[in-house]
């Protein structure tokens, strides 16, 4: 059974259709990549999955339950974690406290168990030395790491990563890929929106292409990237 | 608990004990002044939790002061209950009123929320001004001797060898002190809790808070109702001491909201010691500038503007930045050593991280 299933999901902002009859499934533990040009509706699709934006039509099923009408909070507790494209830390809280909020509320954990989970995630994401730093003082790259760490602290069954590798150096990108692979190795399903294609294709098992809110194709990365329509969209972008 | 906190606790207990003993050596005027300071502190601490931690910038707190006062007067005059029970009823009435106000104002954000709370307070004021049994627009007084006959006054009179009226003042003062200590303790415990952490996350970023499972509406509603309860109890106590209530006095936006905002902002919004510092500075400024008439308010405003421009975290924030001393810290610190979590290899966390 799929961990996530979208069935004919659509969303419009006024006359602009940003998600147009999108249907796909993600298997438990699978890593799915999403690519598409700017404005293709990738982040909107994430917002529809997390409940930050309501669907106009279609259904979203997560872990066997129809979550279409559920609040974002209920979906996090059900096991959908996310990072934002533009990092959104709790700026007056420390890095550690950012994770503790997520572990307490999203992960439903408390006491020593939550504290230890946060410490371990901070170490795995390279934020251990910044645990007590105020998150508002972090650099952009550190904030991106915090986005990933905070999503992990909700103990998700499915984690949504929105352009988390953007702006990273090659070395940082390699470290990030290793972290994402370790999340995958724990059995967590991942949907990853990314423009850094070499990072994406080194991890994902399937690739989906969005354009003008429509799903163009979905399948094995090498097959998808060889599709004429995709080659046209990505003409000039090195894979 | 850090080193400063370990020192702070016995110092705080000593200060509370010294304040509790003031009626044994202080004059009635000092007791009345301290009563004013303590009640303003309670109002400021409640507003600080609302605006400084929950991001709910209300300018309608006078609704709960007035409702607490009027409910207490109604309970005493119409219900014949002891004024001390009247205070409890006042708090309960304010908390009950906060529910419909929350249903209306929580649909609004930012400046619109602030205006919504002020409008709500005006509606309550105008409504209570129609209540003829409590004097309508001109208000009413407690029946003569009510405060002197309330529970606890006679033992205090005998203990301190003072008049009935002075004993009533002492009782009100002790109640204000207990309320201030209870409000500070409850604020600290709440903000250190899981719910308090969630509240601070909401203040910083609503969308991100939702994305990690925090329910903003629920937490804000809890804080709004609890803050109304504390403000209502305080309102009832303040007007019990005055023994007279009018709609204009009980629902004064200047006295119960503007001054309270001033106190919190100059002391340090979003910090627990901030309102304590703020109320002391406010009291000193009031005493120093009392003879300058209208100029007093202008100077108070200029002082507030200067603080907002040059010390945005208030005087307490400035002190903390300069000295590194933190009293009543709210920060959660990571555990120092790791214990194995299933599926994750154990690691030793560096000291100080």
Coordinates of C-alpha atoms in Angstrom, one line a residue:
Chain A
X1 CA 0.0 0.0 0.0
X2 CA 1.3 3.5 -0.8
X3 CA 2.3 5.8 2.0
X4 CA 1.0 8.8 0.0
X5 CA -1.6 8.9 -2.7
X6 CA -2.8 11.9 -4.7
X7 CA -5.9 11.4 -6.8
X8 CA -6.8 14.1 -9.4
X9 CA -5.7 17.0 -7.1
X10 CA -6.3 20.5 -8.5
X11 CA -5.7 24.0 -7.2
X12 CA -6.3 27.4 -8.8
X13 CA -5.4 30.9 -7.6
X14 CA -8.0 33.0 -9.4
X15 CA -7.7 32.2 -13.1
X16 CA -4.3 30.6 -12.7
X17 CA -4.4 26.8 -12.4
X18 CA -1.3 26.0 -10.3
X19 CA -2.0 22.3 -9.8
X20 CA -3.9 20.6 -12.6
X21 CA -5.4 17.1 -12.1
X22 CA -2.2 15.6 -10.5
X23 CA -2.2 12.0 -9.5
X24 CA 0.7 9.9 -8.2
X25 CA 1.7 7.5 -5.4
X26 CA 4.7 7.2 -3.1
X27 CA 5.6 3.8 -1.7
X28 CA 6.8 3.5 2.0
X29 CA 10.5 4.2 2.1
X30 CA 10.6 5.5 -1.5
X31 CA 12.5 8.6 -2.6
X32 CA 10.7 10.6 -5.2
X33 CA 12.3 13.6 -6.9
X34 CA 10.2 16.4 -8.3
X35 CA 11.7 18.8 -11.0
X36 CA 10.2 21.5 -13.1
X37 CA 10.8 25.1 -14.1
X38 CA 10.1 28.0 -11.7
X39 CA 6.4 28.5 -11.4
X40 CA 5.6 24.9 -12.3
X41 CA 3.7 24.4 -9.0
X42 CA 6.2 22.3 -7.1
X43 CA 6.0 24.2 -3.8
X44 CA 2.2 24.5 -4.2
X45 CA 2.0 20.7 -4.5
X46 CA 3.9 20.5 -1.2
X47 CA 1.6 22.9 0.4
X48 CA -1.4 20.9 -0.7
X49 CA 0.2 17.7 0.7
X50 CA 0.9 19.3 4.1
X51 CA -2.5 21.1 4.2
X52 CA -1.0 24.6 4.2
X53 CA -3.2 25.2 1.1
X54 CA -6.6 23.5 0.6
X55 CA -7.3 21.5 -2.5
X56 CA -10.0 22.7 -4.9
X57 CA -10.6 19.1 -6.1
X58 CA -9.2 15.6 -5.7
X59 CA -8.2 13.6 -2.6
X60 CA -5.0 13.1 -0.7
X61 CA -4.5 9.8 1.2
X62 CA -1.7 9.3 3.7
X63 CA -0.9 6.0 5.4
X64 CA -4.4 4.7 4.5
X65 CA -6.3 7.7 5.7
X66 CA -8.0 10.4 3.6
X67 CA -6.3 13.6 4.9
X68 CA -7.7 16.0 2.3
X69 CA -9.8 17.9 4.9
X70 CA -7.3 17.7 7.8
X71 CA -5.3 20.6 9.2
X72 CA -1.5 20.9 8.7
X73 CA -1.1 20.1 12.4
X74 CA -3.0 16.8 12.1
X75 CA -1.0 15.8 9.0
X76 CA 2.3 16.5 10.8
X77 CA 1.2 14.3 13.7
X78 CA 0.1 11.6 11.2
X79 CA 3.7 11.6 9.9
X80 CA 4.2 14.2 7.2
X81 CA 7.3 16.4 7.9
X82 CA 8.4 19.2 5.7
X83 CA 11.1 21.8 5.1
X84 CA 10.5 25.2 3.5
X85 CA 12.1 26.6 0.4
X86 CA 12.8 29.8 2.2
X87 CA 14.0 28.8 5.7
X88 CA 11.5 29.8 8.4
X89 CA 13.2 29.3 11.8
X90 CA 11.8 30.3 15.1
X91 CA 14.2 33.2 15.3
X92 CA 14.1 33.9 19.0
X93 CA 14.5 30.2 20.0
X94 CA 17.8 28.4 20.0
X95 CA 18.6 25.8 17.3
X96 CA 18.0 23.0 19.9
X97 CA 14.6 24.6 20.9
X98 CA 13.6 24.7 17.2
X99 CA 13.9 20.9 17.1
X100 CA 12.4 20.4 20.6
X101 CA 9.2 22.2 19.5
X102 CA 9.0 19.8 16.5
X103 CA 9.7 16.7 18.6
X104 CA 7.2 17.7 21.3
X105 CA 4.3 18.7 19.0
X106 CA 4.9 17.0 15.7
X107 CA 6.6 13.9 17.0
X108 CA 4.5 13.6 20.1
X109 CA 7.6 12.9 22.2
X110 CA 8.5 14.4 25.5
X111 CA 11.1 14.4 28.3
X112 CA 14.5 12.7 27.8
X113 CA 13.4 10.8 24.7
X114 CA 12.6 14.1 22.9
X115 CA 15.8 15.8 24.2
X116 CA 18.0 12.9 23.1
X117 CA 16.4 12.7 19.7
X118 CA 17.0 16.4 19.1
X119 CA 20.7 16.1 20.1
X120 CA 21.2 13.2 17.8
X121 CA 19.6 14.9 14.9
X122 CA 21.7 18.0 15.5
X123 CA 24.8 15.9 15.3
X124 CA 23.7 14.1 12.2
X125 CA 22.9 17.4 10.4
X126 CA 26.1 19.1 11.5
X127 CA 24.4 21.5 13.9
X128 CA 25.7 20.1 17.1
X129 CA 28.0 23.0 17.8
X130 CA 25.3 25.5 17.2
X131 CA 22.7 23.8 19.5
X132 CA 22.5 26.8 21.8
X133 CA 22.8 29.5 19.2
X134 CA 19.8 31.7 18.6
X135 CA 18.4 30.5 15.2
X136 CA 17.9 34.1 14.0
X137 CA 21.7 34.5 14.0
X138 CA 22.3 31.6 11.6
X139 CA 23.6 31.9 8.1
X140 CA 21.5 30.9 5.1
X141 CA 23.2 27.5 4.8
X142 CA 22.9 26.8 8.5
X143 CA 19.2 27.8 8.3
X144 CA 18.7 25.2 5.5
X145 CA 20.3 22.5 7.7
X146 CA 18.0 23.6 10.5
X147 CA 15.0 23.2 8.1
X148 CA 16.0 19.6 7.5
X149 CA 16.8 18.9 11.1
X150 CA 13.5 20.3 12.3
X151 CA 11.5 18.3 9.8
X152 CA 13.4 15.2 11.0
X153 CA 12.5 16.0 14.6
X154 CA 8.8 15.4 13.9
X155 CA 9.7 11.7 13.4
X156 CA 8.0 11.7 9.9
X157 CA 7.1 8.6 7.9
X158 CA 7.3 11.0 4.8
X159 CA 9.5 14.0 4.6
X160 CA 9.1 16.7 2.0
X161 CA 12.3 18.6 1.1
X162 CA 11.9 21.8 -0.8
X163 CA 15.1 22.9 -2.6
X164 CA 17.3 22.1 0.3
X165 CA 20.5 21.9 -1.7
X166 CA 20.2 25.3 -3.3
X167 CA 23.2 27.5 -2.6
X168 CA 25.3 24.7 -1.1
X169 CA 29.0 24.1 -2.1
X170 CA 29.9 20.8 -3.6
X171 CA 31.3 19.6 -0.3
X172 CA 28.2 20.6 1.6
X173 CA 26.0 19.0 -1.1
X174 CA 27.8 15.7 -0.6
X175 CA 27.3 15.9 3.2
X176 CA 23.6 16.7 2.6
X177 CA 23.2 13.7 0.3
X178 CA 24.7 11.4 2.9
X179 CA 22.3 12.8 5.5
X180 CA 19.3 12.3 3.2
X181 CA 20.5 8.8 2.4
X182 CA 20.7 8.0 6.1
X183 CA 17.1 9.3 6.6
X184 CA 16.1 7.0 3.7
X185 CA 18.0 4.1 5.2
X186 CA 15.8 4.4 8.3
X187 CA 12.7 3.7 6.1
X188 CA 11.4 7.2 5.8
X189 CA 9.8 8.1 2.5
X190 CA 11.1 11.3 0.9
X191 CA 9.8 13.6 -1.7
X192 CA 12.5 16.1 -2.8
X193 CA 12.0 19.1 -5.0
X194 CA 15.4 20.2 -6.3
X195 CA 17.1 22.2 -9.1
X196 CA 20.5 20.7 -8.3
X197 CA 19.9 17.7 -10.5
X198 CA 23.1 15.8 -9.8
X199 CA 22.3 15.8 -6.1
X200 CA 18.7 14.7 -6.8
X201 CA 19.4 11.9 -9.2
X202 CA 22.1 10.5 -6.9
X203 CA 19.4 9.7 -4.3
X204 CA 15.9 9.4 -5.9
X205 CA 14.4 6.2 -7.2
X206 CA 11.8 7.9 -9.3
X207 CA 11.6 11.3 -10.8
X208 CA 8.4 13.3 -11.5
X209 CA 8.3 16.4 -13.8
X210 CA 5.8 19.2 -13.3
X211 CA 5.1 22.0 -15.8
X212 CA 2.4 24.6 -15.6
X213 CA 0.8 22.6 -12.7
X214 CA 0.5 19.4 -14.8
X215 CA 2.5 16.2 -14.2
X216 CA 4.4 15.7 -17.5
X217 CA 5.9 12.3 -16.6
X218 CA 7.0 10.1 -13.7
X219 CA 9.4 7.2 -13.7
X220 CA 13.0 6.1 -13.4
X221 CA 15.3 9.2 -13.4
X222 CA 17.3 8.1 -16.5
X223 CA 14.1 7.4 -18.5
X224 CA 12.5 10.7 -17.4
X225 CA 15.5 12.8 -18.2
X226 CA 15.6 11.2 -21.7
X227 CA 12.0 12.2 -22.4
X228 CA 11.9 14.7 -25.3
X229 CA 9.6 17.1 -23.4
X230 CA 11.9 17.1 -20.4
X231 CA 15.0 17.6 -22.5
X232 CA 13.3 20.6 -24.0
X233 CA 12.4 22.1 -20.6
X234 CA 15.9 21.4 -19.3
X235 CA 17.8 22.2 -22.5
X236 CA 21.1 23.6 -21.4
X237 CA 21.0 22.3 -17.9
X238 CA 23.7 19.9 -17.1
X239 CA 22.6 16.6 -15.5
Chain B
X1 CA 18.8 26.0 36.8
X2 CA 21.9 28.2 36.2
X3 CA 24.0 30.0 38.8
X4 CA 22.0 33.2 38.6
X5 CA 18.8 31.4 39.1
X6 CA 20.1 29.7 42.2
X7 CA 20.9 33.1 43.7
X8 CA 17.7 34.6 42.4
X9 CA 15.4 32.2 44.1
X10 CA 16.5 33.0 47.7
X11 CA 16.7 36.7 46.9
X12 CA 13.2 36.6 45.4
X13 CA 11.9 34.8 48.5
X14 CA 13.5 37.4 50.8
X15 CA 12.0 40.2 48.8
X16 CA 8.5 38.6 48.9
X17 CA 9.0 38.1 52.7
X18 CA 10.1 41.7 53.2
X19 CA 7.1 42.9 51.2
X20 CA 4.7 40.7 53.2
X21 CA 6.0 42.2 56.4
X22 CA 5.6 45.8 55.2
X23 CA 2.2 46.2 57.1
X24 CA 4.1 45.5 60.4
X25 CA 6.4 48.5 60.0
X26 CA 5.1 50.6 57.0
X27 CA 2.6 53.5 57.0
X28 CA -0.9 53.1 55.4
X29 CA 0.3 55.4 52.5
X30 CA 3.1 53.1 51.7
X31 CA 0.8 50.1 51.7
X32 CA -1.6 51.9 49.3
X33 CA 1.3 52.8 47.0
X34 CA 2.6 49.3 47.0
X35 CA -0.9 48.0 46.3
X36 CA -1.0 50.2 43.2
X37 CA 2.5 49.0 42.1
X38 CA 1.6 45.3 42.6
X39 CA -1.8 45.5 40.8
X40 CA -0.2 47.3 37.9
X41 CA 2.5 44.6 37.9
X42 CA -0.1 41.9 37.7
X43 CA -1.8 43.7 34.7
X44 CA 1.6 44.1 33.0
X45 CA 2.6 40.5 33.5
X46 CA -0.7 39.3 32.0
X47 CA -0.3 41.7 29.0
X48 CA 3.3 40.6 28.6
X49 CA 2.3 37.0 28.2
X50 CA -0.3 38.0 25.7
X51 CA 1.7 40.3 23.5
X52 CA 5.3 39.4 24.3
X53 CA 4.9 35.6 24.1
X54 CA 1.7 34.9 22.2
X55 CA 2.0 37.8 19.8
X56 CA -1.5 38.9 20.7
X57 CA -1.2 42.7 21.0
X58 CA -4.4 43.5 22.8
X59 CA -5.5 47.1 23.5
X60 CA -8.7 45.9 25.1
X61 CA -7.5 44.6 28.5
X62 CA -9.7 47.2 30.2
X63 CA -12.7 44.9 29.2
X64 CA -11.5 42.3 31.7
X65 CA -10.5 44.8 34.4
X66 CA -14.0 46.4 34.1
X67 CA -15.8 43.1 33.9
X68 CA -14.0 41.7 36.9
X69 CA -14.8 44.9 38.9
X70 CA -18.5 45.0 37.9
X71 CA -19.0 41.2 38.5
X72 CA -17.5 41.6 42.0
X73 CA -19.8 44.6 42.7
X74 CA -22.8 42.7 41.4
X75 CA -21.9 39.7 43.5
X76 CA -21.5 41.8 46.7
X77 CA -24.4 44.2 46.2
X78 CA -27.0 42.0 44.4
X79 CA -25.9 38.6 45.6
X80 CA -24.8 39.5 49.1
X81 CA -21.6 37.4 49.0
X82 CA -18.4 38.2 50.8
X83 CA -16.1 40.5 48.7
X84 CA -13.4 37.9 48.6
X85 CA -15.8 35.5 46.8
X86 CA -16.7 38.5 44.7
X87 CA -13.1 38.7 43.5
X88 CA -13.2 35.0 42.4
X89 CA -16.5 35.7 40.6
X90 CA -14.9 38.7 39.0
X91 CA -12.1 36.6 37.6
X92 CA -14.5 33.9 36.4
X93 CA -16.7 36.5 34.7
X94 CA -13.7 38.0 32.9
X95 CA -12.6 34.6 31.8
X96 CA -16.1 33.8 30.5
X97 CA -16.3 37.1 28.6
X98 CA -12.9 36.4 27.0
X99 CA -14.4 33.4 25.1
X100 CA -16.9 35.4 22.9
X101 CA -14.3 38.2 22.5
X102 CA -11.7 35.5 21.3
X103 CA -14.2 34.1 18.9
X104 CA -14.6 37.5 17.3
X105 CA -11.0 38.9 17.5
X106 CA -9.1 35.7 16.6
X107 CA -10.5 36.1 13.1
X108 CA -8.3 39.2 12.9
X109 CA -4.6 39.7 12.7
X110 CA -2.0 42.3 13.8
X111 CA -3.4 45.8 14.0
X112 CA -6.9 44.6 13.2
X113 CA -6.8 42.3 16.2
X114 CA -5.7 45.2 18.4
X115 CA -8.6 47.4 17.1
X116 CA -11.0 44.4 17.6
X117 CA -10.1 44.0 21.2
X118 CA -10.5 47.8 21.8
X119 CA -13.9 47.8 20.1
X120 CA -14.9 44.8 22.2
X121 CA -14.0 46.6 25.4
X122 CA -16.0 49.6 24.3
X123 CA -19.0 47.4 23.7
X124 CA -18.7 45.9 27.1
X125 CA -18.3 49.3 28.7
X126 CA -21.4 50.7 27.0
X127 CA -23.4 47.6 27.9
X128 CA -22.5 47.8 31.6
X129 CA -23.3 51.5 31.6
X130 CA -26.9 50.5 31.0
X131 CA -27.1 48.3 34.1
X132 CA -29.3 50.5 36.3
X133 CA -29.0 48.2 39.4
X134 CA -25.3 49.1 39.4
X135 CA -25.8 52.8 38.9
X136 CA -25.8 52.9 35.1
X137 CA -23.4 55.5 33.6
X138 CA -22.6 57.1 37.0
X139 CA -21.6 53.9 38.7
X140 CA -22.1 52.8 42.3
X141 CA -20.3 52.2 45.6
X142 CA -20.1 49.2 47.8
X143 CA -22.4 49.4 50.8
X144 CA -20.8 51.2 53.8
X145 CA -18.7 48.9 55.9
X146 CA -18.6 46.1 53.3
X147 CA -14.8 45.9 53.1
X148 CA -14.4 46.2 56.8
X149 CA -16.6 43.3 57.4
X150 CA -15.1 41.0 54.8
X151 CA -13.4 37.8 55.8
X152 CA -10.0 38.3 57.4
X153 CA -10.2 42.0 58.3
X154 CA -10.9 41.6 62.0
X155 CA -8.0 39.2 62.7
X156 CA -5.7 41.7 60.9
X157 CA -7.1 44.5 62.9
X158 CA -6.4 42.7 66.1
X159 CA -3.0 41.5 65.0
X160 CA -1.7 44.9 63.9
X161 CA -3.8 47.0 66.3
X162 CA -5.1 49.3 63.5
X163 CA -8.5 50.6 62.3
X164 CA -11.0 48.6 60.3
X165 CA -10.3 50.7 57.2
X166 CA -6.5 50.2 57.5
X167 CA -7.0 46.5 58.1
X168 CA -9.0 46.3 54.9
X169 CA -6.1 48.0 53.1
X170 CA -3.7 45.5 54.5
X171 CA -5.8 42.6 53.4
X172 CA -6.1 44.0 49.9
X173 CA -2.3 44.6 49.8
X174 CA -1.6 41.0 50.9
X175 CA -4.0 39.7 48.3
X176 CA -2.3 41.8 45.6
X177 CA 1.1 40.5 46.7
X178 CA -0.2 36.9 46.6
X179 CA -1.7 37.6 43.1
X180 CA 1.6 39.0 41.8
X181 CA 3.6 36.1 43.1
X182 CA 1.1 33.6 41.7
X183 CA 1.0 35.3 38.3
X184 CA 4.8 35.4 38.1
X185 CA 5.2 31.8 39.2
X186 CA 2.4 30.6 36.9
X187 CA 3.9 32.5 33.9
X188 CA 7.3 31.0 34.5
X189 CA 6.0 27.5 34.8
X190 CA 3.7 27.9 31.8
X191 CA 6.5 29.3 29.6
X192 CA 8.9 26.6 30.6
X193 CA 6.4 23.9 29.7
X194 CA 5.8 22.3 26.3
X195 CA 2.9 24.6 25.7
X196 CA 5.1 27.7 26.5
X197 CA 7.7 26.5 23.9
X198 CA 4.9 26.1 21.4
X199 CA 3.6 29.6 22.2
X200 CA 7.0 31.1 21.5
X201 CA 7.3 29.2 18.2
X202 CA 3.9 30.7 17.2
X203 CA 5.1 34.2 18.1
X204 CA 8.2 33.7 15.9
X205 CA 6.6 32.1 12.9
X206 CA 3.0 31.0 12.6
X207 CA 3.3 29.0 9.4
X208 CA 6.4 27.1 10.6
X209 CA 4.8 26.4 13.9
X210 CA 1.8 24.8 12.2
X211 CA 4.2 22.8 10.0
X212 CA 5.7 21.2 13.1
X213 CA 2.4 20.3 14.7
X214 CA 1.7 23.3 17.0
X215 CA -2.0 24.3 17.1
X216 CA -1.9 28.1 17.2
X217 CA -5.6 28.7 17.8
X218 CA -5.7 26.3 20.8
X219 CA -2.6 27.7 22.5
X220 CA -3.6 31.4 21.9
X221 CA -7.1 30.7 23.2
X222 CA -5.7 29.2 26.4
X223 CA -3.4 32.2 26.9
X224 CA -6.2 34.7 26.1
X225 CA -8.6 33.1 28.6
X226 CA -6.0 32.7 31.4
X227 CA -4.8 36.2 30.9
X228 CA -8.4 37.5 31.1
X229 CA -8.8 35.5 34.3
X230 CA -5.8 37.1 35.9
X231 CA -6.7 40.6 34.7
X232 CA -10.3 40.1 35.9
X233 CA -9.2 39.0 39.4
X234 CA -6.9 42.1 39.5
X235 CA -9.6 44.4 38.3
X236 CA -12.0 43.1 41.0
X237 CA -9.3 43.6 43.7
X238 CA -8.4 47.1 42.6
X239 CA -12.0 48.3 42.7
X240 CA -12.6 46.5 46.0
X241 CA -9.9 48.7 47.5
X242 CA -11.4 51.8 45.9
X243 CA -15.0 50.6 46.9
X244 CA -16.5 52.6 44.0
X245 CA -16.9 51.7 40.4
X246 CA -17.9 53.7 37.3
X247 CA -17.9 52.6 33.6
X248 CA -15.3 55.3 32.8
X249 CA -12.9 54.3 35.6
X250 CA -13.3 50.5 35.2
X251 CA -12.9 50.5 31.5
X252 CA -10.2 53.2 31.2
X253 CA -8.0 52.4 28.2
X254 CA -5.3 54.8 29.5
X255 CA -5.1 53.4 33.0
X256 CA -5.5 49.7 32.4
X257 CA -4.0 49.3 28.9
X258 CA -1.9 52.3 27.8
X259 CA 0.1 52.5 31.1
X260 CA 0.4 48.7 31.2
X261 CA 1.8 48.7 27.6
X262 CA 4.2 51.5 28.6
X263 CA 5.4 49.5 31.7
X264 CA 5.9 46.3 29.7
X265 CA 7.7 48.0 26.8
X266 CA 10.1 50.0 28.9
X267 CA 10.8 47.1 31.2
X268 CA 11.3 44.5 28.4
X269 CA 8.5 42.9 26.4
X270 CA 8.9 39.2 26.1
X271 CA 10.9 38.8 29.2
X272 CA 9.6 37.8 32.6
X273 CA 11.5 40.3 34.7
X274 CA 10.7 43.1 32.2
X275 CA 7.3 44.1 33.8
X276 CA 8.9 44.1 37.3
X277 CA 11.6 46.6 36.1
X278 CA 9.0 48.5 34.1
X279 CA 6.5 49.0 37.0
X280 CA 9.3 50.3 39.3
X281 CA 10.5 52.8 36.7
X282 CA 6.9 53.8 36.0
X283 CA 6.2 54.4 39.7
X284 CA 9.4 56.5 40.2
X285 CA 8.6 58.5 37.1
X286 CA 5.0 59.1 38.3
X287 CA 6.3 60.3 41.7
X288 CA 8.9 62.6 40.1
X289 CA 6.7 64.1 37.4
X290 CA 3.4 64.2 39.3
X291 CA 3.5 68.0 39.8
X292 CA 4.0 68.8 36.1
X293 CA 0.4 68.3 35.1
X294 CA -0.1 67.5 31.4
X295 CA 3.6 67.7 30.9
X296 CA 3.9 64.5 32.9
X297 CA 2.2 62.4 30.2
X298 CA 4.3 64.0 27.4
X299 CA 7.5 63.3 29.3
X300 CA 6.3 59.7 29.9
X301 CA 5.7 59.3 26.2
X302 CA 9.1 60.7 25.3
X303 CA 10.8 58.3 27.7
X304 CA 8.9 55.4 26.1
X305 CA 9.9 56.5 22.6
X306 CA 13.5 56.8 23.6
X307 CA 13.5 53.2 25.1
X308 CA 11.8 51.9 21.9
X309 CA 14.4 53.6 19.7
X310 CA 17.6 52.9 21.7
X311 CA 16.8 49.8 23.8
X312 CA 14.2 47.8 21.8
X313 CA 14.3 44.9 24.3
X314 CA 13.6 47.3 27.2
X315 CA 15.7 48.2 30.2
X316 CA 15.9 44.5 31.3
X317 CA 17.0 43.5 27.8
X318 CA 19.6 46.2 27.9
X319 CA 20.8 45.0 31.3
X320 CA 20.9 41.4 30.1
X321 CA 22.8 42.3 27.0
X322 CA 25.4 44.3 28.9
X323 CA 25.9 41.9 31.8
X324 CA 24.9 38.5 30.5
X325 CA 22.9 38.0 33.7
X326 CA 19.6 36.3 33.1
X327 CA 17.0 35.8 35.8
X328 CA 14.1 33.4 35.3
X329 CA 15.6 32.0 32.1
X330 CA 13.2 30.3 29.8
X331 CA 15.8 28.6 27.5
X332 CA 15.7 24.8 27.2
X333 CA 19.3 23.5 27.1
X334 CA 20.3 20.2 25.4
X335 CA 21.3 17.3 27.7
X336 CA 25.1 17.0 28.0
X337 CA 25.5 13.3 27.4
X338 CA 23.8 11.1 24.9
X339 CA 22.0 7.8 25.7
X340 CA 21.3 5.4 22.9
X341 CA 18.1 5.9 20.9
X342 CA 16.9 2.9 18.9
X343 CA 18.2 3.1 15.4
X344 CA 20.6 5.9 16.0
X345 CA 24.3 5.3 17.1
X346 CA 25.1 7.0 20.5
X347 CA 27.3 10.0 20.5
X348 CA 28.9 12.1 23.2
X349 CA 27.8 15.7 23.0
X350 CA 30.4 18.3 23.6
X351 CA 30.4 20.3 26.9
X352 CA 28.4 23.5 26.5
X353 CA 26.5 22.5 23.4

